[in-house]
CSV table of C-alpha atoms and ligand atoms in Angstrom, one decimal:
chain,number,residue,atom,x,y,z
A,945,MET,CA,0.1,0.0,0.0
A,946,THR,CA,1.2,3.5,-0.9
A,947,LEU,CA,0.4,6.7,1.5
A,948,MET,CA,-0.7,9.6,-0.5
A,949,PRO,CA,2.3,12.1,-0.3
A,950,MET,CA,1.8,15.5,2.1
A,951,ARG,CA,1.1,18.5,0.3
A,952,SER,CA,4.0,19.9,0.6
A,953,ASN,CA,2.7,23.3,-0.8
A,954,PRO,CA,-0.7,24.0,0.7
A,955,GLN,CA,-2.8,26.3,-1.5
A,956,THR,CA,-2.3,29.9,-1.8
A,957,PRO,CA,-5.0,32.2,-1.8
A,958,MET,CA,-4.6,33.0,-5.6
A,959,GLU,CA,-5.0,29.6,-6.4
A,960,ARG,CA,-8.1,29.4,-4.2
A,961,ALA,CA,-9.1,32.2,-6.1
A,962,LEU,CA,-8.7,30.6,-9.3
A,963,GLU,CA,-10.6,27.2,-8.1
A,964,LEU,CA,-13.6,29.4,-7.0
A,965,ALA,CA,-13.4,30.9,-10.7
A,966,LYS,CA,-13.3,27.4,-12.3
A,967,GLY,CA,-16.1,26.3,-10.2
A,968,VAL,CA,-18.7,29.0,-11.5
A,969,LEU,CA,-17.6,28.2,-15.0
A,970,GLY,CA,-20.7,27.8,-17.6
A,971,THR,CA,-22.7,29.9,-15.1
A,972,THR,CA,-21.4,33.4,-15.6
A,973,SER,CA,-21.3,34.1,-19.4
A,974,PRO,CA,-21.2,36.2,-21.0
A,975,ASN,CA,-19.4,37.6,-17.9
A,976,PRO,CA,-15.9,35.8,-16.9
A,977,ALA,CA,-15.8,33.5,-14.2
A,978,VAL,CA,-14.1,34.9,-11.4
A,979,GLY,CA,-12.9,33.9,-7.9
A,980,CYS,CA,-11.9,36.4,-5.0
A,981,VAL,CA,-10.3,35.9,-1.5
A,982,ILE,CA,-9.7,38.2,1.3
A,983,VAL,CA,-7.2,37.5,3.7
A,984,LYS,CA,-6.5,39.4,7.1
A,985,ASP,CA,-3.8,38.3,9.5
A,986,GLY,CA,-3.0,35.3,7.4
A,987,ALA,CA,-6.7,33.9,7.8
A,988,VAL,CA,-9.0,34.2,5.2
A,989,VAL,CA,-12.3,36.4,5.8
A,990,GLY,CA,-14.1,36.1,2.8
A,991,GLU,CA,-14.3,34.1,-0.3
A,992,GLY,CA,-16.5,34.4,-3.5
A,993,ALA,CA,-17.0,33.9,-7.1
A,994,THR,CA,-19.1,35.5,-9.8
A,995,ARG,CA,-22.7,35.2,-9.6
A,996,PRO,CA,-25.2,34.3,-13.0
A,997,PRO,CA,-25.3,37.9,-15.0
A,998,GLY,CA,-26.8,40.7,-13.4
A,999,GLU,CA,-26.2,39.5,-10.4
A,1000,ALA,CA,-23.1,40.3,-7.9
A,1001,HIS,CA,-19.5,40.2,-8.9
A,1002,ALA,CA,-16.9,38.0,-7.2
A,1003,GLU,CA,-15.6,40.9,-5.2
A,1004,LYS,CA,-18.8,41.9,-3.8
A,1005,VAL,CA,-19.8,38.3,-2.9
A,1006,ALA,CA,-16.0,37.8,-0.9
A,1007,LEU,CA,-16.8,41.5,0.8
A,1008,ALA,CA,-20.0,40.7,2.0
A,1009,GLY,CA,-18.6,37.3,3.8
A,1010,ALA,CA,-15.9,39.6,5.3
A,1011,GLY,CA,-17.8,42.7,6.3
A,1012,GLU,CA,-15.6,44.9,8.7
A,1013,ARG,CA,-13.0,42.6,8.4
A,1014,ALA,CA,-12.2,43.5,5.1
A,1015,ARG,CA,-10.6,46.6,6.7
A,1016,GLY,CA,-6.6,46.6,6.2
A,1017,ALA,CA,-7.0,43.1,4.4
A,1018,THR,CA,-5.5,41.8,1.3
A,1019,MET,CA,-7.9,41.0,-1.5
A,1020,PHE,CA,-6.7,38.1,-4.2
A,1021,VAL,CA,-8.8,38.3,-7.5
A,1022,SER,CA,-8.5,36.2,-10.4
A,1023,LEU,CA,-9.6,39.3,-12.9
A,1024,GLU,CA,-9.0,42.9,-12.4
A,1025,PRO,CA,-11.8,44.7,-10.4
A,1026,CYS,CA,-14.4,46.4,-12.6
A,1027,ALA,CA,-14.1,50.0,-12.6
A,1028,HIS,CA,-17.4,50.8,-14.8
A,1029,GLN,CA,-21.1,50.9,-14.2
A,1030,GLY,CA,-22.3,47.7,-16.1
A,1031,ARG,CA,-25.3,45.4,-15.1
A,1032,THR,CA,-23.7,45.9,-11.6
A,1033,PRO,CA,-22.0,48.8,-10.1
A,1034,PRO,CA,-18.1,49.1,-10.1
A,1035,CYS,CA,-16.1,46.7,-7.8
A,1036,THR,CA,-13.4,49.1,-7.1
A,1037,GLU,CA,-16.1,51.7,-5.3
A,1038,ALA,CA,-16.9,49.0,-2.8
A,1039,ILE,CA,-13.6,47.7,-2.3
A,1040,ILE,CA,-12.2,51.1,-1.5
A,1041,GLU,CA,-15.2,52.0,1.1
A,1042,ALA,CA,-14.5,48.6,2.6
A,1043,GLY,CA,-11.2,49.5,3.3
A,1044,VAL,CA,-9.0,47.0,1.7
A,1045,ALA,CA,-5.3,48.3,1.9
A,1046,GLU,CA,-4.1,45.8,-1.5
A,1047,VAL,CA,-5.6,44.3,-4.4
A,1048,ARG,CA,-3.5,41.2,-5.7
A,1049,MET,CA,-5.0,40.7,-9.1
A,1050,ALA,CA,-4.2,37.8,-11.5
A,1051,THR,CA,-4.6,39.7,-14.9
A,1052,LEU,CA,-6.0,42.6,-15.9
A,1053,ASP,CA,-9.6,42.5,-17.8
A,1054,PRO,CA,-9.5,42.8,-21.4
A,1055,ASN,CA,-12.9,44.5,-21.6
A,1056,PRO,CA,-12.1,48.2,-22.9
A,1057,ALA,CA,-14.5,49.7,-20.1
A,1058,VAL,CA,-12.2,48.3,-17.6
A,1059,ALA,CA,-8.8,47.5,-19.4
A,1060,GLY,CA,-6.3,48.9,-16.5
A,1061,LYS,CA,-9.2,51.3,-15.2
A,1062,GLY,CA,-9.8,49.2,-12.3
A,1063,ARG,CA,-6.0,49.1,-11.1
A,1064,SER,CA,-5.5,52.9,-11.7
A,1065,ARG,CA,-8.7,53.8,-9.7
A,1066,LEU,CA,-7.7,51.7,-6.8
A,1067,ALA,CA,-4.0,52.6,-7.2
A,1068,GLY,CA,-5.6,56.1,-7.1
A,1069,ALA,CA,-7.2,55.7,-4.0
A,1070,GLY,CA,-4.5,54.5,-2.4
A,1071,VAL,CA,-4.7,50.9,-2.5
A,1072,ILE,CA,-1.5,48.8,-3.1
A,1073,THR,CA,-2.0,46.7,-6.2
A,1074,ASP,CA,-0.3,43.9,-8.2
A,1075,VAL,CA,-1.1,42.1,-11.3
A,1076,GLY,CA,0.6,39.1,-12.6
A,1077,GLU,CA,0.3,36.1,-10.1
A,1078,ARG,CA,-0.8,33.1,-11.9
A,1079,GLU,CA,-1.9,35.0,-14.8
A,1080,GLY,CA,-1.4,32.5,-17.5
A,1081,ASP,CA,-4.0,30.3,-15.5
A,1082,ALA,CA,-6.3,32.9,-15.0
A,1083,ARG,CA,-6.6,33.8,-18.7
A,1084,ARG,CA,-6.9,29.9,-19.6
A,1085,ILE,CA,-10.0,29.8,-17.4
A,1086,ASN,CA,-11.5,32.5,-18.9
A,1087,GLU,CA,-10.0,32.1,-22.5
A,1088,ALA,CA,-13.6,32.3,-24.4
A,1089,PHE,CA,-14.4,35.6,-22.4
A,1090,PHE,CA,-10.7,37.1,-23.7
A,1091,LYS,CA,-11.3,36.6,-27.4
A,1092,TRP,CA,-15.0,37.4,-27.1
A,1093,ILE,CA,-15.1,40.7,-25.3
A,1094,VAL,CA,-12.3,42.0,-27.7
A,1095,THR,CA,-13.3,40.6,-30.8
A,1096,ARG,CA,-17.2,39.7,-30.5
A,1097,MET,CA,-16.5,36.3,-32.3
A,1098,PRO,CA,-17.1,33.3,-30.1
A,1099,PHE,CA,-14.0,31.2,-29.2
A,1100,VAL,CA,-14.3,28.0,-31.1
A,1101,TYR,CA,-13.3,24.9,-30.0
A,1102,ALA,CA,-13.2,21.6,-32.5
A,1103,LYS,CA,-13.7,18.3,-30.5
A,1104,TYR,CA,-13.4,14.9,-32.0
A,1105,ALA,CA,-12.7,11.2,-30.9
A,1106,VAL,CA,-10.5,9.7,-33.1
A,1107,SER,CA,-9.9,5.7,-33.3
A,1108,LEU,CA,-5.8,5.2,-33.6
A,1109,ASP,CA,-5.9,5.2,-37.1
A,1110,GLY,CA,-7.8,8.5,-37.4
A,1111,LYS,CA,-11.5,7.2,-37.8
A,1112,ILE,CA,-14.2,8.4,-36.3
A,1113,ALA,CA,-16.7,5.9,-37.5
A,1114,THR,CA,-16.5,2.7,-39.3
A,1115,ARG,CA,-17.4,2.6,-43.1
A,1116,THR,CA,-21.2,2.1,-42.2
A,1117,GLY,CA,-21.3,5.3,-40.1
A,1118,ASP,CA,-21.3,3.5,-37.0
A,1119,SER,CA,-19.4,5.7,-34.1
A,1120,ARG,CA,-20.8,4.3,-30.7
A,1121,TRP,CA,-18.6,4.5,-29.3
A,1122,ILE,CA,-15.1,5.1,-30.0
A,1123,SER,CA,-14.0,6.9,-27.1
A,1124,GLY,CA,-14.4,5.6,-23.6
A,1125,GLU,CA,-16.9,6.6,-20.9
A,1126,GLN,CA,-14.2,9.0,-18.9
A,1127,SER,CA,-13.8,10.9,-22.0
A,1128,ARG,CA,-17.4,11.1,-22.7
A,1129,ARG,CA,-17.8,12.4,-19.5
A,1130,VAL,CA,-15.4,15.1,-20.1
A,1131,VAL,CA,-17.7,16.1,-23.3
A,1132,HIS,CA,-20.3,16.4,-21.1
A,1133,ARG,CA,-18.7,18.7,-18.5
A,1134,MET,CA,-17.6,20.7,-21.6
A,1135,ARG,CA,-20.8,21.4,-23.0
A,1136,SER,CA,-22.3,22.5,-19.5
A,1137,ILE,CA,-19.4,25.1,-19.7
A,1138,VAL,CA,-19.8,26.4,-23.7
A,1139,ASP,CA,-22.5,28.7,-24.8
A,1140,ALA,CA,-23.1,26.7,-27.7
A,1141,VAL,CA,-22.8,23.2,-29.6
A,1142,MET,CA,-22.6,23.2,-33.2
A,1143,VAL,CA,-22.9,20.1,-35.6
A,1144,GLY,CA,-23.5,20.1,-39.6
A,1145,ALA,CA,-26.8,18.5,-40.8
A,1146,ASN,CA,-25.1,15.4,-42.1
A,1147,THR,CA,-23.8,14.3,-38.8
A,1148,VAL,CA,-27.8,14.8,-37.6
A,1149,ARG,CA,-28.7,12.7,-40.0
A,1150,ARG,CA,-26.3,10.1,-39.5
A,1151,ASP,CA,-25.9,9.9,-35.9
A,1152,ASP,CA,-29.3,11.7,-34.7
A,1153,PRO,CA,-27.2,13.2,-31.4
A,1154,GLN,CA,-29.2,14.8,-28.6
A,1155,LEU,CA,-26.1,17.0,-28.0
A,1156,THR,CA,-27.2,17.9,-24.3
A,1157,ALA,CA,-25.2,18.6,-21.1
A,1158,ARG,CA,-25.8,15.3,-19.1
A,1159,SER,CA,-24.3,14.4,-15.6
A,1160,ALA,CA,-22.8,10.5,-15.1
A,1161,GLY,CA,-26.1,9.5,-14.4
A,1162,GLY,CA,-27.2,10.6,-17.5
A,1163,GLN,CA,-29.7,13.3,-16.1
A,1164,PRO,CA,-29.6,16.6,-18.1
A,1165,CYS,CA,-27.8,19.2,-16.6
A,1166,ALA,CA,-29.9,23.0,-15.3
A,1167,ARG,CA,-28.2,24.8,-17.6
A,1168,GLN,CA,-27.9,23.6,-21.4
A,1169,PRO,CA,-26.1,25.1,-24.3
A,1170,LEU,CA,-27.7,26.5,-27.6
A,1171,ARG,CA,-27.7,23.5,-30.0
A,1172,VAL,CA,-26.8,24.6,-33.5
A,1173,VAL,CA,-27.3,23.1,-36.8
A,1174,VAL,CA,-25.3,24.0,-39.9
A,1175,ASP,CA,-27.8,22.8,-42.1
A,1176,SER,CA,-27.7,25.3,-45.7
A,1177,ARG,CA,-31.1,23.9,-47.1
A,1178,GLY,CA,-32.9,23.1,-43.8
A,1179,ARG,CA,-33.2,19.3,-44.7
A,1180,THR,CA,-32.9,18.0,-40.9
A,1181,ALA,CA,-35.8,15.9,-39.9
A,1182,ALA,CA,-38.3,17.5,-37.4
A,1183,SER,CA,-37.8,14.5,-35.6
A,1184,ALA,CA,-34.2,15.0,-35.0
A,1185,ARG,CA,-33.9,14.6,-31.2
A,1186,LEU,CA,-31.5,17.7,-31.0
A,1187,LEU,CA,-34.6,20.0,-32.0
A,1188,SER,CA,-36.4,19.2,-28.7
A,1189,GLY,CA,-35.6,18.5,-25.2
A,1190,PRO,CA,-34.0,20.7,-22.8
A,1191,GLY,CA,-32.6,24.2,-23.8
A,1192,ALA,CA,-32.9,25.8,-27.0
A,1193,ALA,CA,-31.9,24.7,-30.9
A,1194,LEU,CA,-31.2,26.8,-34.1
A,1195,VAL,CA,-30.9,25.8,-37.6
A,1196,ALA,CA,-28.7,28.1,-39.7
A,1197,VAL,CA,-30.0,27.9,-43.4
A,1198,THR,CA,-29.3,29.7,-46.4
A,1199,GLY,CA,-31.8,31.3,-49.0
A,1200,ALA,CA,-31.8,27.8,-50.7
A,1201,ALA,CA,-34.1,26.4,-47.8
A,1202,GLU,CA,-37.6,26.0,-48.8
A,1203,PRO,CA,-40.2,27.8,-46.6
A,1204,ASP,CA,-41.8,24.7,-46.1
A,1205,ALA,CA,-38.9,22.9,-44.6
A,1206,ARG,CA,-38.0,26.1,-42.4
A,1207,GLU,CA,-41.6,26.1,-41.2
A,1208,SER,CA,-41.3,22.0,-40.3
A,1209,LEU,CA,-38.0,22.9,-38.3
A,1210,THR,CA,-39.7,26.0,-36.6
A,1211,ARG,CA,-43.0,23.9,-35.8
A,1212,ALA,CA,-40.2,21.4,-34.4
A,1213,GLY,CA,-39.4,24.2,-31.6
A,1214,ALA,CA,-36.0,25.4,-33.5
A,1215,GLU,CA,-35.5,29.1,-34.3
A,1216,VAL,CA,-34.5,29.1,-37.7
A,1217,VAL,CA,-31.9,31.7,-38.7
A,1218,GLU,CA,-30.9,32.6,-42.5
A,1219,MET,CA,-27.5,33.0,-43.0
A,1220,ALA,CA,-25.2,34.4,-45.8
A,1221,GLU,CA,-23.9,31.7,-47.5
A,1222,SER,CA,-20.3,30.7,-49.3
A,1223,GLY,CA,-20.1,28.6,-52.2
A,1224,GLY,CA,-23.7,27.3,-51.6
A,1225,LEU,CA,-23.0,26.5,-48.0
A,1226,VAL,CA,-23.5,28.5,-44.7
A,1227,ASP,CA,-21.2,31.1,-44.5
A,1228,VAL,CA,-20.1,29.8,-41.2
A,1229,GLU,CA,-17.8,32.8,-40.2
A,1230,ALA,CA,-21.1,35.2,-40.6
A,1231,LEU,CA,-22.8,32.3,-38.4
A,1232,LEU,CA,-20.2,32.9,-35.5
A,1233,ARG,CA,-20.4,36.9,-35.7
A,1234,HIS,CA,-24.2,36.2,-35.7
A,1235,LEU,CA,-23.8,34.0,-32.5
A,1236,GLY,CA,-21.1,36.2,-30.8
A,1237,GLN,CA,-23.5,39.0,-31.4
A,1238,ARG,CA,-25.9,37.3,-29.4
A,1239,GLU,CA,-23.6,36.9,-26.6
A,1240,VAL,CA,-22.6,33.3,-27.3
A,1241,THR,CA,-18.9,33.7,-26.2
A,1242,SER,CA,-18.1,29.9,-26.9
A,1243,VAL,CA,-18.8,27.2,-29.4
A,1244,MET,CA,-17.9,23.7,-29.3
A,1245,VAL,CA,-18.1,22.4,-32.6
A,1246,GLU,CA,-18.5,18.5,-32.7
A,1247,GLY,CA,-18.4,17.7,-36.2
A,1248,GLY,CA,-18.6,16.6,-39.0
A,1249,GLY,CA,-15.4,16.2,-41.1
A,1250,GLU,CA,-17.0,19.2,-43.9
A,1251,LEU,CA,-17.8,21.7,-41.2
A,1252,LEU,CA,-14.6,21.5,-39.3
A,1253,ALA,CA,-12.9,21.4,-42.6
A,1254,SER,CA,-14.4,24.9,-43.5
A,1255,LEU,CA,-13.8,26.1,-40.3
A,1256,PHE,CA,-10.5,25.3,-40.0
A,1257,GLU,CA,-9.8,26.4,-43.5
A,1258,GLY,CA,-11.6,29.8,-42.3
A,1259,LYS,CA,-9.1,30.3,-39.6
A,1260,LEU,CA,-12.2,30.4,-37.0
A,1261,VAL,CA,-10.8,27.5,-34.7
A,1262,ASP,CA,-8.8,28.3,-31.5
A,1263,LYS,CA,-8.7,25.3,-29.6
A,1264,VAL,CA,-8.7,21.5,-30.8
A,1265,LEU,CA,-9.8,18.7,-28.3
A,1266,ALA,CA,-8.9,15.3,-30.0
A,1267,PHE,CA,-9.7,12.4,-28.1
A,1268,VAL,CA,-7.7,9.4,-28.9
A,1269,ALA,CA,-9.0,5.8,-28.2
A,1270,PRO,CA,-6.8,2.7,-28.5
A,1271,VAL,CA,-8.9,0.9,-31.3
A,1272,ILE,CA,-8.3,0.2,-35.0
A,1273,VAL,CA,-11.1,1.0,-37.2
A,1274,GLY,CA,-9.4,0.8,-40.7
A,1275,GLY,CA,-11.2,1.0,-44.2
A,1276,ARG,CA,-10.5,3.7,-46.6
A,1277,GLU,CA,-14.1,4.8,-46.6
A,1278,ALA,CA,-14.0,5.4,-43.1
A,1279,PRO,CA,-14.5,9.2,-42.2
A,1280,THR,CA,-11.9,11.1,-40.6
A,1281,PRO,CA,-12.3,14.1,-38.6
A,1282,VAL,CA,-11.7,16.6,-41.0
A,1283,GLU,CA,-12.6,16.4,-44.5
A,1284,GLY,CA,-12.6,18.9,-47.2
A,1285,ARG,CA,-9.8,19.3,-49.6
A,1286,GLY,CA,-6.9,19.5,-47.0
A,1287,VAL,CA,-3.5,21.2,-47.4
A,1288,GLU,CA,-0.7,19.8,-50.3
A,1289,ALA,CA,2.5,20.4,-48.3
A,1290,VAL,CA,2.7,19.3,-44.5
A,1291,SER,CA,4.2,22.4,-44.3
A,1292,GLN,CA,1.0,24.4,-44.7
A,1293,ALA,CA,-0.6,22.1,-42.0
A,1294,ILE,CA,-2.3,23.6,-39.4
A,1295,ARG,CA,-0.1,23.6,-36.4
A,1296,LEU,CA,-1.0,23.6,-32.7
A,1297,ARG,CA,0.9,25.3,-29.9
A,1298,ASP,CA,0.9,24.8,-26.3
A,1299,VAL,CA,-0.3,21.3,-26.7
A,1300,SER,CA,-1.1,19.3,-23.5
A,1301,THR,CA,-2.1,15.6,-22.8
A,1302,ARG,CA,-4.3,13.8,-20.5
A,1303,ARG,CA,-5.0,10.4,-19.6
A,1304,LEU,CA,-8.9,9.5,-19.4
A,1305,GLY,CA,-9.0,5.7,-18.9
A,1306,ASP,CA,-7.0,3.8,-22.0
A,1307,ASP,CA,-7.9,7.2,-24.0
A,1308,THR,CA,-5.8,10.2,-24.5
A,1309,LEU,CA,-7.4,13.8,-24.7
A,1310,ILE,CA,-4.9,15.8,-27.0
A,1311,THR,CA,-5.6,19.8,-26.7
A,1312,GLY,CA,-3.7,22.3,-28.5
A,1313,TYR,CA,-4.3,26.2,-29.7
A,1314,VAL,CA,-4.4,26.5,-33.1
A,1315,GLU,CA,-1.4,29.0,-34.0
A,1316,GLY,CA,-2.7,32.2,-35.2
B,2569,AOF,C1,-15.3,41.9,-11.4
B,2569,AOF,N1,-15.7,41.0,-11.0
B,2569,AOF,O1,-16.5,38.7,-10.8
B,2569,AOF,C2,-16.5,39.8,-13.1
B,2569,AOF,C3,-15.9,41.0,-13.8
B,2569,AOF,O2,-22.5,43.8,-16.5
B,2569,AOF,P1,-21.4,43.6,-15.3
B,2569,AOF,O3,-21.8,44.6,-14.3
B,2569,AOF,O4,-21.8,42.3,-14.7
B,2569,AOF,O5,-20.3,43.8,-15.8
B,2569,AOF,C4,-19.8,42.8,-16.5
B,2569,AOF,C5,-18.4,43.3,-17.0
B,2569,AOF,O6,-17.6,43.0,-15.9
B,2569,AOF,C6,-17.4,41.9,-17.7
B,2569,AOF,O7,-17.4,42.1,-19.1
B,2569,AOF,C7,-16.2,41.9,-17.4
B,2569,AOF,O8,-15.6,42.8,-17.9
B,2569,AOF,C8,-16.4,42.4,-15.8
B,2569,AOF,N2,-16.2,41.1,-15.0
B,2569,AOF,N3,-15.6,42.3,-13.0
B,2569,AOF,O9,-15.0,43.1,-11.2
B,2569,AOF,C9,-16.3,39.6,-11.6
B,2569,AOF,N4,-17.4,38.7,-13.6
B,2570,ZN,ZN1,-16.9,44.0,-10.8
């Protein structure tokens, strides 16, 4: 028997703030998920995380818990406190009023309404400030917000599960299940964090996925991502499972979709949105821009190969999540995750950076960011 090693480094207040932030990911959008810890004389006197939009920011929750003990204390917060009047009043004023002596923020807020103003407002009022402790981790937690708030384009995750020989299904289209249970649980956790999931019409026809976020026991989660089908002609069957069920569904079509098809989808409960076309297909960049304007900050694209190819070709993918399972499927007709035409030379291939791997049972999850 092996004993668990004693943790030689107990969690720092900033690590706790990051943990609190992670805990509310998926409940704060389009706001970032922020964690805050207030320490006085070496003891934690208040903690908090961002509440849903329109409710308190992390700092306000922590200040409420600390009460009078916030006076002369140090605040650790995973994002620069806001200095603007948004849906809620500025956190900086609450911090100054509470008499906090020092604010240590992991990173500045890229929101143009804040972007350094929070820090200078605090410093101007005599509060000691510091920026940069665990900055990379803090930015990664809110990677979608960091892109969306400055570009108004959603952060796009390309997710797929492949066999060890690079197939996403057999030649007959069977794909249940290539990846193992632990991998599928990670996918459900991701679906509960992102604002939208997206698939192509062929994937709906072939797999009839539900695309809901479900717990390990199969129960649908309280919050569901918007389900988006890219379907130029609007030929998705009204009986497709993703059109009903908890959460909203949107079908993106082009002018080529017949009124009957649109009506049947609307009756089935979906919102039908006509987008510009590009080569006879839905212009995916325009679709993403449309979603971003509706405050969709992140989209996880779950296939198929043609949709992923147009997104990669349009340089619209930010991060890849590839689940690799130790099975061999074979077959030259068996589909692969990215179809389209592909590049001619390996030197033109899309490269990932900051690549990391994680074991999930016998599967390996490989993630990385598309080089910009
Ligand atoms: C903070 N603490 O916990 C979060 C912040 O409309 P509002 O008032 O909710 O403000 C939204 C903006 O505030 C959001 O775009 C981001 O810049 C910042 N989020 N700021 O001080 C927090 N979630
Ligand atoms: Zn705030």
